PDB file of C-alpha atoms in Angstrom:
ATOM      1  CA  UNK A1212      40.337  30.959  76.620  1.00 52.00           C
ATOM      2  CA  UNK A1213      41.391  27.381  77.289  1.00 47.00           C
ATOM      3  CA  UNK A1214      41.561  26.643  73.553  1.00 51.00           C
ATOM      4  CA  UNK A1215      43.765  29.698  73.009  1.00 50.00           C
ATOM      5  CA  UNK A1216      46.171  28.547  75.724  1.00 48.00           C
ATOM      6  CA  UNK A1217      46.345  25.083  74.199  1.00 49.00           C
ATOM      7  CA  UNK A1218      47.205  26.542  70.788  1.00 47.00           C
ATOM      8  CA  UNK A1219      49.816  28.778  72.389  1.00 43.00           C
ATOM      9  CA  UNK A1220      51.408  25.812  74.130  1.00 45.00           C
ATOM     10  CA  UNK A1221      51.441  23.729  70.937  1.00 51.00           C
ATOM     11  CA  UNK A1222      53.823  26.136  69.127  1.00 48.00           C
ATOM     12  CA  UNK A1223      56.885  25.480  71.343  1.00 47.00           C
ATOM     13  CA  UNK A1224      56.238  21.757  71.066  1.00 43.00           C
ATOM     14  CA  UNK A1225      56.085  21.976  67.261  1.00 43.00           C
ATOM     15  CA  UNK A1226      59.318  23.996  67.143  1.00 41.00           C
ATOM     16  CA  UNK A1227      61.092  21.426  69.331  1.00 43.00           C
ATOM     17  CA  UNK A1228      59.907  18.586  67.074  1.00 41.00           C
ATOM     18  CA  UNK A1229      61.191  20.363  63.970  1.00 42.00           C
ATOM     19  CA  UNK A1230      64.557  21.029  65.615  1.00 42.00           C
ATOM     20  CA  UNK A1231      64.776  17.383  66.619  1.00 47.00           C
ATOM     21  CA  UNK A1232      64.009  16.220  63.080  1.00 44.00           C
ATOM     22  CA  UNK A1233      66.665  18.536  61.649  1.00 42.00           C
ATOM     23  CA  UNK A1234      69.262  17.317  64.126  1.00 40.00           C
ATOM     24  CA  UNK A1235      68.433  13.680  63.341  1.00 41.00           C
ATOM     25  CA  UNK A1236      68.761  14.266  59.587  1.00 40.00           C
ATOM     26  CA  UNK A1237      72.121  15.976  60.020  1.00 38.00           C
ATOM     27  CA  UNK A1238      73.341  13.190  62.270  1.00 37.00           C
ATOM     28  CA  UNK A1239      72.239  10.578  59.741  1.00 35.00           C
ATOM     29  CA  UNK A1240      74.215  12.274  56.960  1.00 33.00           C
ATOM     30  CA  UNK A1241      77.231  13.187  59.083  1.00 30.00           C
ATOM     31  CA  UNK A1242      79.171  10.101  58.012  1.00 29.00           C
ATOM     32  CA  UNK A1243      79.166  11.507  54.471  1.00 27.00           C
ATOM     33  CA  UNK A1244      80.078  15.042  55.452  1.00 29.00           C
ATOM     34  CA  UNK A1245      82.977  13.695  57.527  1.00 31.00           C
ATOM     35  CA  UNK A1246      84.014  11.184  54.868  1.00 28.00           C
ATOM     36  CA  UNK A1247      87.776  10.919  54.510  1.00 38.00           C
ATOM     37  CA  UNK A1248      89.388   8.238  52.366  1.00 34.00           C
ATOM     38  CA  UNK A1249      92.627   7.903  54.316  1.00 43.00           C
ATOM     39  CA  UNK A1250      95.669   6.675  52.439  1.00 48.00           C
ATOM     40  CA  UNK A1251      96.366   3.101  53.512  1.00 86.00           C
ATOM     41  CA  UNK A1252      99.968   2.079  54.109  1.00 93.00           C
ATOM     42  CA  UNK A1253     101.759  -1.257  53.824  1.00 96.00           C
ATOM     43  CA  UNK A1254     105.139  -1.814  55.404  1.00 96.00           C
ATOM     44  CA  UNK A1255     106.782  -3.493  52.445  1.00 97.00           C
ATOM     45  CA  UNK A1256     107.240  -3.324  48.689  1.00 98.00           C
ATOM     46  CA  UNK A1257     104.498  -3.465  46.068  1.00 98.00           C
ATOM     47  CA  UNK A1258     105.394  -7.096  45.368  1.00 98.00           C
ATOM     48  CA  UNK A1259     105.283  -7.999  49.063  1.00 97.00           C
ATOM     49  CA  UNK A1260     101.844  -6.427  49.338  1.00 97.00           C
ATOM     50  CA  UNK A1261     100.522  -8.673  46.562  1.00 97.00           C
ATOM     51  CA  UNK A1262     102.091 -11.732  48.177  1.00 97.00           C
ATOM     52  CA  UNK A1263     100.590 -10.839  51.571  1.00 96.00           C
ATOM     53  CA  UNK A1264      96.978 -10.835  50.367  1.00 96.00           C
ATOM     54  CA  UNK A1265      94.576 -13.761  50.997  1.00 94.00           C
ATOM     55  CA  UNK A1266      94.584 -16.770  48.642  1.00 95.00           C
ATOM     56  CA  UNK A1267      92.625 -16.400  45.395  1.00 94.00           C
ATOM     57  CA  UNK A1268      93.220 -12.653  45.271  1.00 96.00           C
ATOM     58  CA  UNK A1269      96.417 -12.208  43.242  1.00 98.00           C
ATOM     59  CA  UNK A1270      97.526 -15.807  42.603  1.00 97.00           C
ATOM     60  CA  UNK A1271      97.251 -15.482  38.822  1.00 98.00           C
ATOM     61  CA  UNK A1272      99.034 -12.140  38.820  1.00 98.00           C
ATOM     62  CA  UNK A1273     101.878 -13.579  40.904  1.00 98.00           C
ATOM     63  CA  UNK A1274     102.134 -16.586  38.577  1.00 98.00           C
ATOM     64  CA  UNK A1275     102.651 -14.241  35.631  1.00 98.00           C
ATOM     65  CA  UNK A1276     105.152 -12.104  37.562  1.00 98.00           C
ATOM     66  CA  UNK A1277     107.139 -15.218  38.506  1.00 98.00           C
ATOM     67  CA  UNK A1278     107.566 -15.840  34.783  1.00 97.00           C
ATOM     68  CA  UNK A1279     108.722 -12.237  34.278  1.00 98.00           C
ATOM     69  CA  UNK A1280     111.620 -11.655  36.712  1.00 97.00           C
ATOM     70  CA  UNK A1281     112.378  -8.188  35.314  1.00 97.00           C
ATOM     71  CA  UNK A1282     108.898  -7.021  36.296  1.00 98.00           C
ATOM     72  CA  UNK A1283     109.197  -8.660  39.714  1.00 97.00           C
ATOM     73  CA  UNK A1284     112.295  -6.545  40.191  1.00 98.00           C
ATOM     74  CA  UNK A1285     110.379  -3.450  39.050  1.00 98.00           C
ATOM     75  CA  UNK A1286     107.677  -4.074  41.664  1.00 98.00           C
ATOM     76  CA  UNK A1287     110.387  -4.418  44.277  1.00 98.00           C
ATOM     77  CA  UNK A1288     112.971  -1.771  43.499  1.00 98.00           C
ATOM     78  CA  UNK A1289     111.491   0.944  41.285  1.00 98.00           C
ATOM     79  CA  UNK A1290     109.166   3.831  42.120  1.00 98.00           C
ATOM     80  CA  UNK A1291     105.858   2.915  40.489  1.00 98.00           C
ATOM     81  CA  UNK A1292     102.092   3.157  40.503  1.00 98.00           C
ATOM     82  CA  UNK A1293     100.569  -0.273  39.987  1.00 98.00           C
ATOM     83  CA  UNK A1294      97.041  -1.057  38.827  1.00 98.00           C
ATOM     84  CA  UNK A1295      96.586  -4.592  40.105  1.00 98.00           C
ATOM     85  CA  UNK A1296      94.245  -7.021  38.313  1.00 98.00           C
ATOM     86  CA  UNK A1297      92.724  -9.720  40.530  1.00 97.00           C
ATOM     87  CA  UNK A1298      92.219 -13.427  39.842  1.00 97.00           C
ATOM     88  CA  UNK A1299      88.788 -12.821  38.350  1.00 97.00           C
ATOM     89  CA  UNK A1300      90.268 -10.745  35.498  1.00 97.00           C
ATOM     90  CA  UNK A1301      92.703 -13.502  34.518  1.00 98.00           C
ATOM     91  CA  UNK A1302      90.107 -16.257  34.841  1.00 97.00           C
ATOM     92  CA  UNK A1303      87.738 -14.489  32.462  1.00 97.00           C
ATOM     93  CA  UNK A1304      90.541 -13.912  29.950  1.00 97.00           C
ATOM     94  CA  UNK A1305      91.649 -17.564  30.042  1.00 98.00           C
ATOM     95  CA  UNK A1306      88.058 -18.752  29.731  1.00 97.00           C
ATOM     96  CA  UNK A1307      87.478 -16.605  26.632  1.00 97.00           C
ATOM     97  CA  UNK A1308      90.771 -17.773  25.144  1.00 98.00           C
ATOM     98  CA  UNK A1309      89.958 -21.445  25.527  1.00 98.00           C
ATOM     99  CA  UNK A1310      86.410 -21.089  24.245  1.00 98.00           C
ATOM    100  CA  UNK A1311      87.925 -19.752  21.027  1.00 98.00           C
ATOM    101  CA  UNK A1312      90.646 -22.403  20.941  1.00 97.00           C
ATOM    102  CA  UNK A1313      88.073 -25.168  21.378  1.00 97.00           C
ATOM    103  CA  UNK A1314      86.117 -23.823  18.404  1.00 97.00           C
ATOM    104  CA  UNK A1315      89.372 -23.826  16.432  1.00 97.00           C
ATOM    105  CA  UNK A1316      90.204 -27.387  17.418  1.00 97.00           C
ATOM    106  CA  UNK A1317      93.222 -26.317  19.496  1.00 97.00           C
ATOM    107  CA  UNK A1318      94.348 -27.554  22.901  1.00 97.00           C
ATOM    108  CA  UNK A1319      93.741 -25.287  25.926  1.00 97.00           C
ATOM    109  CA  UNK A1320      96.306 -22.688  26.980  1.00 97.00           C
ATOM    110  CA  UNK A1321      96.910 -21.409  30.502  1.00 97.00           C
ATOM    111  CA  UNK A1322      99.018 -18.645  32.003  1.00 97.00           C
ATOM    112  CA  UNK A1323     101.944 -20.991  32.529  1.00 96.00           C
ATOM    113  CA  UNK A1324     101.928 -21.758  28.782  1.00 95.00           C
ATOM    114  CA  UNK A1325     101.361 -18.310  27.263  1.00 97.00           C
ATOM    115  CA  UNK A1326     104.046 -16.575  25.229  1.00 97.00           C
ATOM    116  CA  UNK A1327     106.318 -14.623  27.586  1.00 97.00           C
ATOM    117  CA  UNK A1328     106.878 -11.697  25.231  1.00 97.00           C
ATOM    118  CA  UNK A1329     103.137 -11.094  24.951  1.00 98.00           C
ATOM    119  CA  UNK A1330     102.589 -11.407  28.696  1.00 98.00           C
ATOM    120  CA  UNK A1331     105.390  -8.917  29.224  1.00 98.00           C
ATOM    121  CA  UNK A1332     103.858  -6.369  26.829  1.00 98.00           C
ATOM    122  CA  UNK A1333     100.460  -6.606  28.487  1.00 98.00           C
ATOM    123  CA  UNK A1334     101.665  -6.664  32.093  1.00 98.00           C
ATOM    124  CA  UNK A1335     103.732  -3.519  31.593  1.00 98.00           C
ATOM    125  CA  UNK A1336     100.535  -1.585  30.853  1.00 98.00           C
ATOM    126  CA  UNK A1337      99.529  -1.978  34.490  1.00 98.00           C
ATOM    127  CA  UNK A1338     102.726  -0.392  35.811  1.00 98.00           C
ATOM    128  CA  UNK A1339     103.145   3.392  35.580  1.00 98.00           C
ATOM    129  CA  UNK A1340     106.450   5.124  36.173  1.00 97.00           C
ATOM    130  CA  UNK A1341     106.531   7.107  39.434  1.00 97.00           C
ATOM    131  CA  UNK A1342     104.614   6.779  42.688  1.00 98.00           C
ATOM    132  CA  UNK A1343     101.385   8.829  42.760  1.00 97.00           C
ATOM    133  CA  UNK A1344      98.199   8.910  44.815  1.00 96.00           C
ATOM    134  CA  UNK A1345      94.876  10.288  43.548  1.00 96.00           C
ATOM    135  CA  UNK A1346      95.997  13.809  44.529  1.00 95.00           C
ATOM    136  CA  UNK A1347      98.115  13.843  41.378  1.00 97.00           C
ATOM    137  CA  UNK A1348      95.107  13.193  39.120  1.00 97.00           C
ATOM    138  CA  UNK A1349      92.429  15.261  40.892  1.00 95.00           C
ATOM    139  CA  UNK A1350      93.239  18.579  39.157  1.00 95.00           C
ATOM    140  CA  UNK A1351      92.646  17.090  35.696  1.00 96.00           C
ATOM    141  CA  UNK A1352      88.897  16.854  35.066  1.00 94.00           C
ATOM    142  CA  UNK A1353      89.376  15.048  31.746  1.00 95.00           C
ATOM    143  CA  UNK A1354      92.117  12.790  33.045  1.00 97.00           C
ATOM    144  CA  UNK A1355      95.781  12.656  32.109  1.00 97.00           C
ATOM    145  CA  UNK A1356      98.149  10.377  30.181  1.00 98.00           C
ATOM    146  CA  UNK A1357     101.077   8.628  31.855  1.00 98.00           C
ATOM    147  CA  UNK A1358     103.596   6.257  30.331  1.00 97.00           C
ATOM    148  CA  UNK A1359     103.990   2.693  31.478  1.00 98.00           C
ATOM    149  CA  UNK A1360     107.316   1.051  32.262  1.00 97.00           C
ATOM    150  CA  UNK A1361     109.642  -0.534  29.710  1.00 97.00           C
ATOM    151  CA  UNK A1362     107.702   0.197  26.515  1.00 97.00           C
ATOM    152  CA  UNK A1363     106.629   3.767  27.417  1.00 97.00           C
ATOM    153  CA  UNK A1364     103.074   2.908  26.356  1.00 98.00           C
ATOM    154  CA  UNK A1365     100.590   5.729  27.149  1.00 97.00           C
ATOM    155  CA  UNK A1366      97.778   4.931  29.588  1.00 98.00           C
ATOM    156  CA  UNK A1367      94.992   7.286  30.649  1.00 98.00           C
ATOM    157  CA  UNK A1368      94.065   7.932  34.280  1.00 98.00           C
ATOM    158  CA  UNK A1369      90.915   9.807  35.317  1.00 97.00           C
ATOM    159  CA  UNK A1370      90.036  10.564  38.927  1.00 97.00           C
ATOM    160  CA  UNK A1371      86.504  10.824  40.260  1.00 94.00           C
ATOM    161  CA  UNK A1372      84.798  11.019  43.603  1.00 84.00           C
ATOM    162  CA  UNK A1373      81.336   9.546  43.899  1.00 68.00           C
ATOM    163  CA  UNK A1374      78.437  11.463  45.411  1.00 55.00           C
ATOM    164  CA  UNK A1375      77.054  10.588  48.811  1.00 56.00           C
ATOM    165  CA  UNK A1376      73.796  11.515  50.504  1.00 51.00           C
ATOM    166  CA  UNK A1377      73.966  15.149  51.555  1.00 49.00           C
ATOM    167  CA  UNK A1378      77.318  15.892  49.937  1.00 46.00           C
ATOM    168  CA  UNK A1379      78.344  16.167  46.286  1.00 46.00           C
ATOM    169  CA  UNK A1380      81.684  14.403  45.690  1.00 48.00           C
ATOM    170  CA  UNK A1381      81.634  13.215  49.297  1.00 47.00           C
ATOM    171  CA  UNK A1382      81.773   9.495  48.627  1.00 61.00           C
ATOM    172  CA  UNK A1383      84.560   7.033  47.829  1.00 83.00           C
ATOM    173  CA  UNK A1384      87.386   7.949  45.485  1.00 91.00           C
ATOM    174  CA  UNK A1385      87.746   6.065  42.231  1.00 94.00           C
ATOM    175  CA  UNK A1386      89.991   5.917  39.177  1.00 97.00           C
ATOM    176  CA  UNK A1387      89.069   5.015  35.635  1.00 97.00           C
ATOM    177  CA  UNK A1388      92.149   3.392  34.127  1.00 98.00           C
ATOM    178  CA  UNK A1389      92.089   3.227  30.341  1.00 98.00           C
ATOM    179  CA  UNK A1390      94.100   1.859  27.452  1.00 98.00           C
ATOM    180  CA  UNK A1391      93.646   4.482  24.697  1.00 97.00           C
ATOM    181  CA  UNK A1392      94.918   2.064  22.035  1.00 96.00           C
ATOM    182  CA  UNK A1393      96.946   4.967  20.610  1.00 94.00           C
ATOM    183  CA  UNK A1394      93.686   6.477  19.442  1.00 96.00           C
ATOM    184  CA  UNK A1395      92.423   9.999  20.122  1.00 94.00           C
ATOM    185  CA  UNK A1396      88.784   8.850  19.877  1.00 95.00           C
ATOM    186  CA  UNK A1397      87.616   7.763  23.313  1.00 94.00           C
ATOM    187  CA  UNK A1398      84.978   5.401  21.951  1.00 94.00           C
ATOM    188  CA  UNK A1399      87.806   3.006  21.052  1.00 95.00           C
ATOM    189  CA  UNK A1400      89.389   3.072  24.496  1.00 97.00           C
ATOM    190  CA  UNK A1401      89.243   0.112  26.859  1.00 97.00           C
ATOM    191  CA  UNK A1402      88.307   1.337  30.329  1.00 96.00           C
ATOM    192  CA  UNK A1403      88.458  -0.214  33.789  1.00 97.00           C
ATOM    193  CA  UNK A1404      87.359   1.061  37.178  1.00 96.00           C
ATOM    194  CA  UNK A1405      89.009   0.524  40.539  1.00 96.00           C
ATOM    195  CA  UNK A1406      87.760  -1.155  43.688  1.00 94.00           C
ATOM    196  CA  UNK A1407      90.429   0.372  45.944  1.00 94.00           C
ATOM    197  CA  UNK A1408      92.922   3.202  45.550  1.00 96.00           C
ATOM    198  CA  UNK A1409      95.872   4.799  47.354  1.00 96.00           C
ATOM    199  CA  UNK A1410      97.407   1.750  48.993  1.00 97.00           C
ATOM    200  CA  UNK A1411     100.901   2.990  49.766  1.00 97.00           C
ATOM    201  CA  UNK A1412     103.841   0.594  49.761  1.00 98.00           C
ATOM    202  CA  UNK A1413     107.491   1.455  50.316  1.00 97.00           C
ATOM    203  CA  UNK A1414     108.258   1.840  46.623  1.00 98.00           C
ATOM    204  CA  UNK A1415     104.917   2.811  45.164  1.00 98.00           C
ATOM    205  CA  UNK A1416     101.145   3.084  45.198  1.00 98.00           C
ATOM    206  CA  UNK A1417      98.722   0.231  44.462  1.00 98.00           C
ATOM    207  CA  UNK A1418      95.248   0.647  42.989  1.00 97.00           C
ATOM    208  CA  UNK A1419      93.144  -2.513  42.699  1.00 97.00           C
ATOM    209  CA  UNK A1420      91.097  -2.948  39.540  1.00 97.00           C
ATOM    210  CA  UNK A1421      87.495  -4.155  39.691  1.00 96.00           C
ATOM    211  CA  UNK A1422      86.946  -7.890  39.092  1.00 95.00           C
ATOM    212  CA  UNK A1423      85.079  -7.184  35.840  1.00 95.00           C
ATOM    213  CA  UNK A1424      88.273  -5.831  34.293  1.00 97.00           C
ATOM    214  CA  UNK A1425      89.267  -7.739  31.147  1.00 94.00           C
ATOM    215  CA  UNK A1426      92.928  -8.633  31.632  1.00 97.00           C
ATOM    216  CA  UNK A1427      94.985  -7.334  28.718  1.00 97.00           C
ATOM    217  CA  UNK A1428      92.472  -4.617  27.838  1.00 97.00           C
ATOM    218  CA  UNK A1429      90.764  -6.848  25.272  1.00 96.00           C
ATOM    219  CA  UNK A1430      94.056  -7.915  23.650  1.00 97.00           C
ATOM    220  CA  UNK A1431      94.940 -11.021  25.640  1.00 98.00           C
ATOM    221  CA  UNK A1432      93.158 -13.548  23.433  1.00 98.00           C
ATOM    222  CA  UNK A1433      94.410 -12.155  20.129  1.00 97.00           C
ATOM    223  CA  UNK A1434      97.992 -11.896  21.413  1.00 97.00           C
ATOM    224  CA  UNK A1435      98.453 -15.336  22.950  1.00 97.00           C
ATOM    225  CA  UNK A1436      96.285 -17.467  20.688  1.00 96.00           C
ATOM    226  CA  UNK A1437      98.758 -19.053  18.292  1.00 89.00           C
TER     227      UNK A1437
END
């Protein structure tokens, strides 16, 4: 009789333990279920945002823009979406350039020396006409083409949302930004991912490219090495 009572009493305890475990698991995953990538806002222009960032973030980008006053004006006065390359992207490009130039017996080149027309062509590929957040790209599963400023060069933008524990597509938002090289075959495209998206400035939206991005979409060396 005593054994039966013990078994009877054990059932409520077991049920309470299971409920507690379920509640703990839900609580652990709640940060993913409640995930919301809020649009960040900056009280200034796209150019002012770049200038306001810590040293060694956009120094190289700003050096190039200072040599291209028309594009500085674009980042200040036009409605744009800007895919911003960081210092690391420029440093890798310059390093690769000067490795080649050393092998060719040429003197080193740096951003302050590079041909302005070529810098202009490449920099324009990072600036898309019109201000858009990721909401504009989300409906297009295969991505969508937009034209860049000045040269109307087509660039491809594809939105994705990473998975998180307990929730499919519940993680951070990301964009794959690609140079299609005017080629319909995707295997020839040069792709770059983003580290941050949807930074809203007064005249546009800024998306920051990952440090591994190759500045110039694998054309920098061939264009400026002369």
